[in-house]
Short mmCIF file of C-alpha atoms in Angstrom, two decimals:
data_model
loop_
_atom_site.label_atom_id
_atom_site.label_comp_id
_atom_site.label_asym_id
_atom_site.label_seq_id
_atom_site.Cartn_x
_atom_site.Cartn_y
_atom_site.Cartn_z
CA MET A 1060 -0.97 11.49 10.61
CA SER A 1061 -2.34 9.36 7.79
CA GLY A 1062 -4.74 7.02 9.61
CA VAL A 1063 -2.38 4.07 9.20
CA LEU A 1064 -1.37 2.00 12.24
CA PRO A 1065 2.17 0.59 12.17
CA VAL A 1066 2.57 -2.73 13.98
CA ALA A 1067 5.76 -4.67 14.74
CA PHE A 1068 5.67 -8.38 15.60
CA VAL A 1069 8.77 -8.93 17.68
CA ALA A 1070 10.03 -12.44 18.52
CA SER A 1071 12.32 -12.62 21.54
CA HIS A 1072 12.87 -14.52 24.80
CA THR A 1073 9.96 -12.88 26.57
CA GLY A 1074 6.54 -11.46 25.79
CA PRO A 1075 2.78 -11.87 26.31
CA TRP A 1076 2.45 -14.62 23.70
CA GLN A 1077 4.29 -17.95 23.85
CA ILE A 1078 5.22 -19.34 20.45
CA THR A 1079 4.17 -23.01 20.31
CA GLN A 1080 5.10 -23.73 16.71
CA ILE A 1081 6.79 -22.14 13.69
CA SER A 1082 6.12 -24.12 10.50
CA PRO A 1083 7.28 -23.29 6.98
CA VAL A 1084 4.37 -23.75 4.56
CA VAL A 1085 6.01 -22.45 1.36
CA GLY A 1086 9.64 -21.34 1.10
CA GLU A 1087 12.00 -20.33 3.87
CA SER A 1088 10.89 -20.47 7.53
CA LEU A 1089 11.70 -18.00 10.32
CA PRO A 1090 14.24 -18.63 13.12
CA ALA A 1091 13.02 -20.36 16.29
CA ALA A 1092 11.96 -18.08 19.14
CA SER A 1093 9.99 -18.59 22.34
CA HIS A 1094 7.83 -15.49 22.69
CA LEU A 1095 6.18 -12.74 20.68
CA THR A 1096 5.21 -9.13 21.40
CA LEU A 1097 2.96 -6.94 19.26
CA VAL A 1098 4.15 -3.34 19.28
CA GLU A 1099 1.55 -0.91 17.93
CA GLY A 1100 2.23 2.68 16.85
CA GLN A 1101 5.38 4.66 16.22
CA GLY A 1102 8.22 5.33 18.58
CA HIS A 1103 7.79 2.43 20.99
CA VAL A 1104 10.82 0.67 22.34
CA LEU A 1105 11.13 -2.80 20.87
CA PRO A 1106 12.00 -5.79 23.09
CA ASP A 1107 15.72 -6.38 23.04
CA PRO A 1108 17.32 -8.62 21.94
CA ALA A 1109 14.87 -9.51 19.17
CA VAL A 1110 15.27 -12.82 17.33
CA TRP A 1111 13.26 -11.40 14.44
CA CYS A 1112 10.91 -8.52 13.82
CA LEU A 1113 8.25 -8.32 11.13
CA ARG A 1114 6.52 -5.04 10.35
CA GLY A 1115 3.27 -4.10 8.68
CA VAL A 1116 0.58 -1.44 8.73
CA VAL A 1117 -3.14 -1.68 9.31
CA SER A 1118 -4.41 0.31 6.36
CA HIS A 1119 -7.40 0.63 4.03
CA LEU A 1120 -9.17 -2.29 2.35
CA ARG A 1121 -7.70 -3.37 -0.96
CA TYR A 1122 -10.31 -5.77 -2.44
CA THR A 1123 -13.35 -5.74 -0.18
CA GLY A 1124 -16.48 -4.26 -1.79
CA ASP A 1125 -19.31 -2.38 -0.12
CA ALA A 1126 -21.67 -5.35 0.40
CA GLU A 1127 -18.81 -7.41 1.85
CA VAL A 1128 -17.80 -4.61 4.21
CA GLN A 1129 -21.37 -4.50 5.57
CA ALA A 1130 -21.43 -8.28 6.07
CA LEU A 1131 -18.05 -8.30 7.81
CA ARG A 1132 -18.90 -5.40 10.10
CA ALA A 1133 -22.12 -7.11 11.18
CA ARG A 1134 -20.26 -10.22 12.34
CA GLN A 1135 -16.63 -9.52 13.16
CA GLN A 1136 -15.25 -9.20 16.68
CA PRO A 1137 -12.28 -7.15 17.89
CA LEU A 1138 -8.92 -8.71 18.74
CA GLY A 1139 -8.13 -9.32 22.38
CA ARG A 1140 -11.33 -10.87 23.73
CA PRO A 1141 -10.58 -12.47 27.14
CA GLU A 1142 -11.44 -15.96 25.84
CA ALA A 1143 -9.11 -15.60 22.84
CA ARG A 1144 -6.13 -17.41 24.35
CA CYS A 1145 -4.94 -18.88 21.05
CA ALA A 1146 -3.42 -16.91 18.20
CA ALA A 1147 -1.76 -17.40 14.84
CA LEU A 1148 0.53 -15.12 12.86
CA ILE A 1149 0.70 -16.04 9.18
CA PRO A 1150 3.21 -14.02 7.13
CA ILE A 1151 2.71 -14.39 3.37
CA ARG A 1152 4.51 -13.18 0.28
CA LYS A 1153 2.95 -13.30 -3.18
CA ASN A 1154 5.03 -13.71 -6.33
CA ALA A 1155 5.89 -11.15 -9.02
CA ALA A 1156 3.21 -12.56 -11.36
CA TRP A 1157 0.54 -11.67 -8.79
CA TRP A 1158 1.71 -8.09 -8.38
CA ALA A 1159 1.92 -7.58 -12.14
CA LEU A 1160 -1.81 -8.38 -12.54
CA PRO A 1161 -4.29 -5.51 -12.98
CA GLN A 1162 -6.54 -4.69 -10.02
CA ASP A 1163 -9.69 -6.22 -11.54
CA VAL A 1164 -7.94 -9.52 -12.28
CA ARG A 1165 -6.51 -9.73 -8.73
CA ARG A 1166 -9.93 -8.96 -7.24
CA ALA A 1167 -11.55 -11.69 -9.39
CA ILE A 1168 -8.98 -14.25 -8.23
CA VAL A 1169 -9.35 -13.23 -4.56
CA GLU A 1170 -13.11 -13.40 -4.41
CA GLU A 1171 -15.00 -14.59 -7.49
CA GLN A 1172 -12.59 -17.54 -7.98
CA SER A 1173 -11.19 -18.14 -4.49
CA HIS A 1174 -14.00 -16.84 -2.22
CA HIS A 1175 -11.41 -15.52 0.22
CA ILE A 1176 -13.74 -12.98 1.85
CA ALA A 1177 -16.72 -15.39 1.92
CA ILE A 1178 -14.61 -18.15 3.50
CA GLY A 1179 -13.42 -15.83 6.26
CA LEU A 1180 -16.97 -14.64 6.87
CA ASN A 1181 -18.05 -18.22 7.61
CA TYR A 1182 -15.70 -18.34 10.60
CA LEU A 1183 -16.94 -15.12 12.20
CA PRO A 1184 -17.44 -14.18 14.94
CA GLY A 1185 -15.40 -17.05 16.49
CA ILE A 1186 -12.12 -16.18 14.80
CA ALA A 1187 -11.02 -12.54 14.87
CA ARG A 1188 -8.39 -11.33 12.41
CA ARG A 1189 -6.41 -8.26 11.46
CA LEU A 1190 -4.43 -7.81 8.24
CA HIS A 1191 -1.14 -5.87 8.14
CA HIS A 1192 0.45 -4.72 4.87
CA GLY A 1193 4.24 -4.89 4.54
CA ARG A 1194 4.84 -4.70 0.81
CA ASP A 1195 5.28 -0.93 0.44
CA LEU A 1196 7.59 -0.98 3.49
CA GLY A 1197 10.07 -3.25 1.69
CA GLU A 1198 9.42 -6.00 4.24
CA PRO A 1199 10.15 -9.67 3.44
CA PHE A 1200 6.41 -10.47 3.62
CA ASP A 1201 3.59 -8.68 1.78
CA PHE A 1202 0.96 -9.57 4.41
CA LEU A 1203 0.99 -10.43 8.09
CA THR A 1204 -2.35 -11.77 9.25
CA TRP A 1205 -2.95 -12.06 12.98
CA PHE A 1206 -5.81 -14.24 14.22
CA ASP A 1207 -7.04 -14.80 17.76
CA TYR A 1208 -9.64 -17.27 19.00
CA ALA A 1209 -10.76 -19.34 21.96
CA PRO A 1210 -9.25 -22.84 22.35
CA GLU A 1211 -12.59 -24.44 21.35
CA GLN A 1212 -12.28 -22.72 17.94
CA ALA A 1213 -8.99 -24.50 17.20
CA SER A 1214 -10.43 -27.05 14.77
CA ALA A 1215 -12.47 -24.37 13.00
CA PHE A 1216 -9.25 -22.39 12.58
CA GLU A 1217 -7.51 -25.40 10.99
CA ALA A 1218 -10.42 -25.76 8.57
CA LEU A 1219 -10.28 -22.05 7.66
CA VAL A 1220 -6.56 -22.16 6.93
CA ALA A 1221 -6.87 -25.38 4.91
CA LYS A 1222 -9.67 -23.94 2.76
CA LEU A 1223 -7.70 -20.78 1.96
CA ARG A 1224 -4.56 -22.75 1.08
CA ALA A 1225 -6.56 -24.82 -1.42
CA THR A 1226 -7.67 -21.76 -3.42
CA GLU A 1227 -6.53 -20.42 -6.79
CA GLU A 1228 -5.30 -17.30 -4.97
CA TRP A 1229 -2.79 -19.38 -2.98
CA ARG A 1230 -1.06 -20.50 -6.20
CA TYR A 1231 0.53 -17.04 -6.16
CA VAL A 1232 1.92 -17.43 -2.62
CA ASP A 1233 5.67 -18.01 -2.82
CA ARG A 1234 6.50 -17.77 0.88
CA GLU A 1235 4.31 -18.59 3.86
CA VAL A 1236 5.15 -19.32 7.49
CA ASP A 1237 2.58 -20.48 10.06
CA ILE A 1238 3.25 -19.37 13.64
CA ARG A 1239 0.99 -20.55 16.45
CA LEU A 1240 0.82 -18.96 19.88
CA GLU A 1241 -0.79 -19.16 23.30
CA ARG A 1242 -1.35 -16.31 25.67
CA VAL A 1243 1.02 -16.32 28.67
CA GLY A 1244 -0.45 -16.31 32.18
CA MET B 1193 13.19 -8.06 -2.31
CA SER B 1194 9.53 -7.35 -2.95
CA GLY B 1195 9.56 -5.65 -6.36
CA VAL B 1196 8.86 -2.26 -4.83
CA LEU B 1197 11.09 0.73 -5.68
CA PRO B 1198 11.58 3.30 -2.88
CA VAL B 1199 12.07 6.86 -4.10
CA ALA B 1200 12.99 9.96 -2.08
CA PHE B 1201 12.35 13.46 -3.44
CA VAL B 1202 14.91 15.62 -1.69
CA ALA B 1203 14.74 19.42 -1.79
CA SER B 1204 18.03 21.18 -1.04
CA HIS B 1205 20.37 23.88 -2.37
CA THR B 1206 21.64 21.78 -5.23
CA GLY B 1207 20.46 19.06 -7.57
CA PRO B 1208 19.65 18.18 -11.20
CA TRP B 1209 16.22 19.89 -11.10
CA GLN B 1210 15.69 23.57 -10.37
CA ILE B 1211 12.47 24.34 -8.53
CA THR B 1212 10.68 27.20 -10.31
CA GLN B 1213 7.52 27.31 -8.19
CA ILE B 1214 5.98 25.73 -5.08
CA SER B 1215 2.22 26.47 -4.86
CA PRO B 1216 -0.19 25.28 -2.22
CA VAL B 1217 -3.38 24.02 -3.91
CA VAL B 1218 -5.23 22.68 -0.85
CA GLY B 1219 -3.94 22.96 2.72
CA GLU B 1220 -0.41 23.59 3.93
CA SER B 1221 2.41 24.22 1.44
CA LEU B 1222 6.01 23.01 1.63
CA PRO B 1223 9.02 25.19 2.55
CA ALA B 1224 10.78 27.07 -0.22
CA ALA B 1225 13.82 25.36 -1.74
CA SER B 1226 15.85 25.88 -4.90
CA HIS B 1227 16.64 22.39 -6.18
CA LEU B 1228 15.37 18.82 -6.14
CA THR B 1229 17.03 15.42 -6.39
CA LEU B 1230 15.28 12.09 -6.96
CA VAL B 1231 16.98 9.30 -5.02
CA GLU B 1232 15.91 5.83 -6.15
CA GLY B 1233 16.46 2.60 -4.22
CA GLN B 1234 17.61 1.83 -0.70
CA GLY B 1235 20.79 2.86 0.99
CA HIS B 1236 21.69 5.89 -1.08
CA VAL B 1237 23.18 8.93 0.58
CA LEU B 1238 20.70 11.80 0.60
CA PRO B 1239 21.84 15.34 -0.28
CA ASP B 1240 22.70 17.22 2.88
CA PRO B 1241 21.37 19.53 4.17
CA ALA B 1242 17.87 18.74 2.92
CA VAL B 1243 15.15 21.39 3.19
CA TRP B 1244 12.52 18.68 2.96
CA CYS B 1245 12.33 15.05 1.87
CA LEU B 1246 9.22 13.24 0.66
CA ARG B 1247 9.22 9.48 0.28
CA GLY B 1248 7.11 7.02 -1.66
CA VAL B 1249 7.33 3.66 -3.39
CA VAL B 1250 6.61 2.66 -6.95
CA SER B 1251 4.37 -0.31 -6.37
CA HIS B 1252 1.53 -2.30 -7.99
CA LEU B 1253 -1.56 -0.75 -9.61
CA ARG B 1254 -4.43 -0.05 -7.23
CA TYR B 1255 -7.39 0.77 -9.51
CA THR B 1256 -6.32 0.17 -13.09
CA GLY B 1257 -8.14 -2.69 -14.82
CA ASP B 1258 -6.84 -5.00 -17.53
CA ALA B 1259 -8.18 -3.06 -20.54
CA GLU B 1260 -6.81 0.19 -19.12
CA VAL B 1261 -3.38 -1.37 -18.51
CA GLN B 1262 -3.24 -2.45 -22.17
CA ALA B 1263 -4.21 1.06 -23.36
CA LEU B 1264 -1.66 2.74 -21.09
CA ARG B 1265 1.16 0.39 -22.06
CA ALA B 1266 0.50 1.01 -25.76
CA ARG B 1267 0.95 4.79 -25.38
CA GLN B 1268 3.02 5.70 -22.33
CA GLN B 1269 6.66 6.78 -22.47
CA PRO B 1270 9.38 6.34 -19.84
CA LEU B 1271 10.57 9.17 -17.62
CA GLY B 1272 13.81 10.92 -18.53
CA ARG B 1273 13.44 11.47 -22.30
CA PRO B 1274 16.09 14.00 -23.43
CA GLU B 1275 13.42 16.50 -24.51
CA ALA B 1276 11.60 16.29 -21.13
CA ARG B 1277 13.18 19.38 -19.58
CA CYS B 1278 10.08 20.33 -17.58
CA ALA B 1279 8.77 18.42 -14.59
CA ALA B 1280 6.12 18.63 -11.89
CA LEU B 1281 5.92 16.94 -8.52
CA ILE B 1282 2.39 16.92 -7.10
CA PRO B 1283 2.08 15.51 -3.56
CA ILE B 1284 -1.51 14.73 -2.56
CA ARG B 1285 -3.23 13.54 0.59
CA LYS B 1286 -6.80 12.23 0.60
CA ASN B 1287 -9.08 12.56 3.61
CA ALA B 1288 -10.24 9.92 6.08
CA ALA B 1289 -13.63 9.61 4.34
CA TRP B 1290 -11.85 8.47 1.17
CA TRP B 1291 -9.81 5.79 2.90
CA ALA B 1292 -12.87 4.48 4.73
CA LEU B 1293 -14.65 3.75 1.44
CA PRO B 1294 -14.72 0.16 0.14
CA GLN B 1295 -12.51 -0.68 -2.84
CA ASP B 1296 -15.37 -0.84 -5.37
CA VAL B 1297 -16.69 2.58 -4.35
CA ARG B 1298 -13.21 4.16 -4.58
CA ARG B 1299 -12.68 2.58 -8.01
CA ALA B 1300 -16.05 3.92 -9.23
CA ILE B 1301 -15.19 7.45 -8.08
CA VAL B 1302 -11.70 7.29 -9.65
CA GLU B 1303 -12.78 6.11 -13.07
CA GLU B 1304 -16.49 5.70 -13.76
CA GLN B 1305 -17.27 9.11 -12.20
CA SER B 1306 -13.99 11.04 -12.52
CA HIS B 1307 -12.37 9.39 -15.58
CA HIS B 1308 -8.95 9.76 -13.97
CA ILE B 1309 -7.30 7.04 -16.05
CA ALA B 1310 -9.03 8.13 -19.28
CA ILE B 1311 -8.01 11.78 -18.77
CA GLY B 1312 -4.36 10.80 -18.24
CA LEU B 1313 -4.48 8.60 -21.34
CA ASN B 1314 -5.46 11.59 -23.47
CA TYR B 1315 -2.18 13.29 -22.66
CA LEU B 1316 0.04 10.37 -23.60
CA PRO B 1317 2.65 10.02 -24.93
CA GLY B 1318 3.59 13.71 -24.47
CA ILE B 1319 3.41 13.72 -20.69
CA ALA B 1320 5.13 10.88 -18.85
CA ARG B 1321 4.21 10.15 -15.23
CA ARG B 1322 5.10 7.89 -12.34
CA LEU B 1323 3.02 7.42 -9.19
CA HIS B 1324 4.65 6.86 -5.77
CA HIS B 1325 2.69 5.61 -2.74
CA GLY B 1326 3.49 7.07 0.68
CA ARG B 1327 0.44 6.20 2.78
CA ASP B 1328 1.64 2.89 4.23
CA LEU B 1329 4.99 4.53 5.01
CA GLY B 1330 3.35 7.03 7.36
CA GLU B 1331 4.37 9.89 5.08
CA PRO B 1332 2.54 13.25 5.12
CA PHE B 1333 1.28 12.64 1.56
CA ASP B 1334 -0.53 9.54 0.27
CA PHE B 1335 0.64 10.02 -3.31
CA LEU B 1336 3.58 11.71 -5.01
CA THR B 1337 3.10 11.98 -8.76
CA TRP B 1338 6.09 12.94 -10.86
CA PHE B 1339 5.52 14.16 -14.43
CA ASP B 1340 8.06 15.09 -17.07
CA TYR B 1341 7.47 16.65 -20.48
CA ALA B 1342 8.97 18.82 -23.19
CA PRO B 1343 8.48 22.62 -22.88
CA GLU B 1344 6.01 22.56 -25.81
CA GLN B 1345 3.73 20.30 -23.73
CA ALA B 1346 3.42 22.92 -20.97
CA SER B 1347 -0.09 24.07 -21.88
CA ALA B 1348 -1.27 20.49 -22.29
CA PHE B 1349 0.04 19.79 -18.81
CA GLU B 1350 -1.93 22.74 -17.38
CA ALA B 1351 -5.08 21.40 -19.02
CA LEU B 1352 -4.47 17.89 -17.63
CA VAL B 1353 -4.02 19.17 -14.08
CA ALA B 1354 -7.08 21.45 -14.34
CA LYS B 1355 -9.29 18.59 -15.57
CA LEU B 1356 -8.24 16.30 -12.73
CA ARG B 1357 -8.78 18.99 -10.10
CA ALA B 1358 -12.36 19.49 -11.35
CA THR B 1359 -13.32 15.84 -10.76
CA GLU B 1360 -15.47 14.23 -8.06
CA GLU B 1361 -12.34 12.34 -6.92
CA TRP B 1362 -10.58 15.61 -6.04
CA ARG B 1363 -13.30 16.46 -3.50
CA TYR B 1364 -11.51 13.94 -1.25
CA VAL B 1365 -8.13 15.69 -1.57
CA ASP B 1366 -7.37 17.54 1.67
CA ARG B 1367 -3.78 18.55 0.95
CA GLU B 1368 -2.12 19.21 -2.38
CA VAL B 1369 1.04 21.06 -3.33
CA ASP B 1370 2.11 21.79 -6.90
CA ILE B 1371 5.87 21.93 -7.49
CA ARG B 1372 7.22 22.87 -10.92
CA LEU B 1373 10.77 22.22 -12.05
CA GLU B 1374 13.22 22.65 -14.92
CA ARG B 1375 16.19 20.48 -15.65
CA VAL B 1376 19.54 22.09 -14.79
CA GLY B 1377 22.21 22.41 -17.49
#
């Protein structure tokens, strides 16, 4: 109806992705689980019993400017390439101080100070990503980022994550969990 | 949990606000109803039977810059002043072309071209407003704006609404309904 795609990340005892690691980065972790299923759209039946379920929506861009959109579109790849047998789900919550900042100040921290978009661009097209927004839904995490990549991109992925966590922007992160996965079969 | 306030606007046969008019501005209207109740927060019991229910969340600012936040804070008044016996609920949806624009282009249309924030500022403190976001919730409207004001501000309110509807920004509005209300009792 509104061009927004709801996505549920459901951890249970079965699913197309095997969870290899759940690591707390900042704050409380998530319960252990063996498998994950992505459920896209409304009205689908969720795997039962679920150990946990995180929800978000794929929605419009919040900070990316026109020139950056062009650069991203020229390089980015879709999720689900056959070679992308590794994935990561990184749920993040930012603190109240972040959300109280005006739009221009948040944008300046994201890009002019932290180079978030430019850093991600450096790892395209090898690492594909999709951002899901959970804040307006009252979810425990503001953002769920899903990445997929081929096994030979694993060290590049570690470098990407390490660079982002070292930024000014990450000083506003008050909960972060790092979930790694491998495709089943 | 996340600093976001969910609000439901519930139209039914009873409630603290009497609906005096429901006018379609662009696109489909909403069904006739006599009264409206605002339900804030999670887990409240909604009036039953509801004729319609629109939901949104009070969340962070999406376009307002630092200087504008300071100007707004210096002048704006809270909702619910005793003299504010008139109200308006204006649900709006923007089209797909709007949501596909990059953040900097949307911001430029909102303020540098349409002066949305500056126009609203001119009508403070007489007219109080609160914006609710419904897009990420999959609601039929992207925005629900609630205004309240004293009866002597009624003509100022008409001027405010007319100015906004004449802007470049409003060319992206593909559904708008204008609901006017008076406080009961």
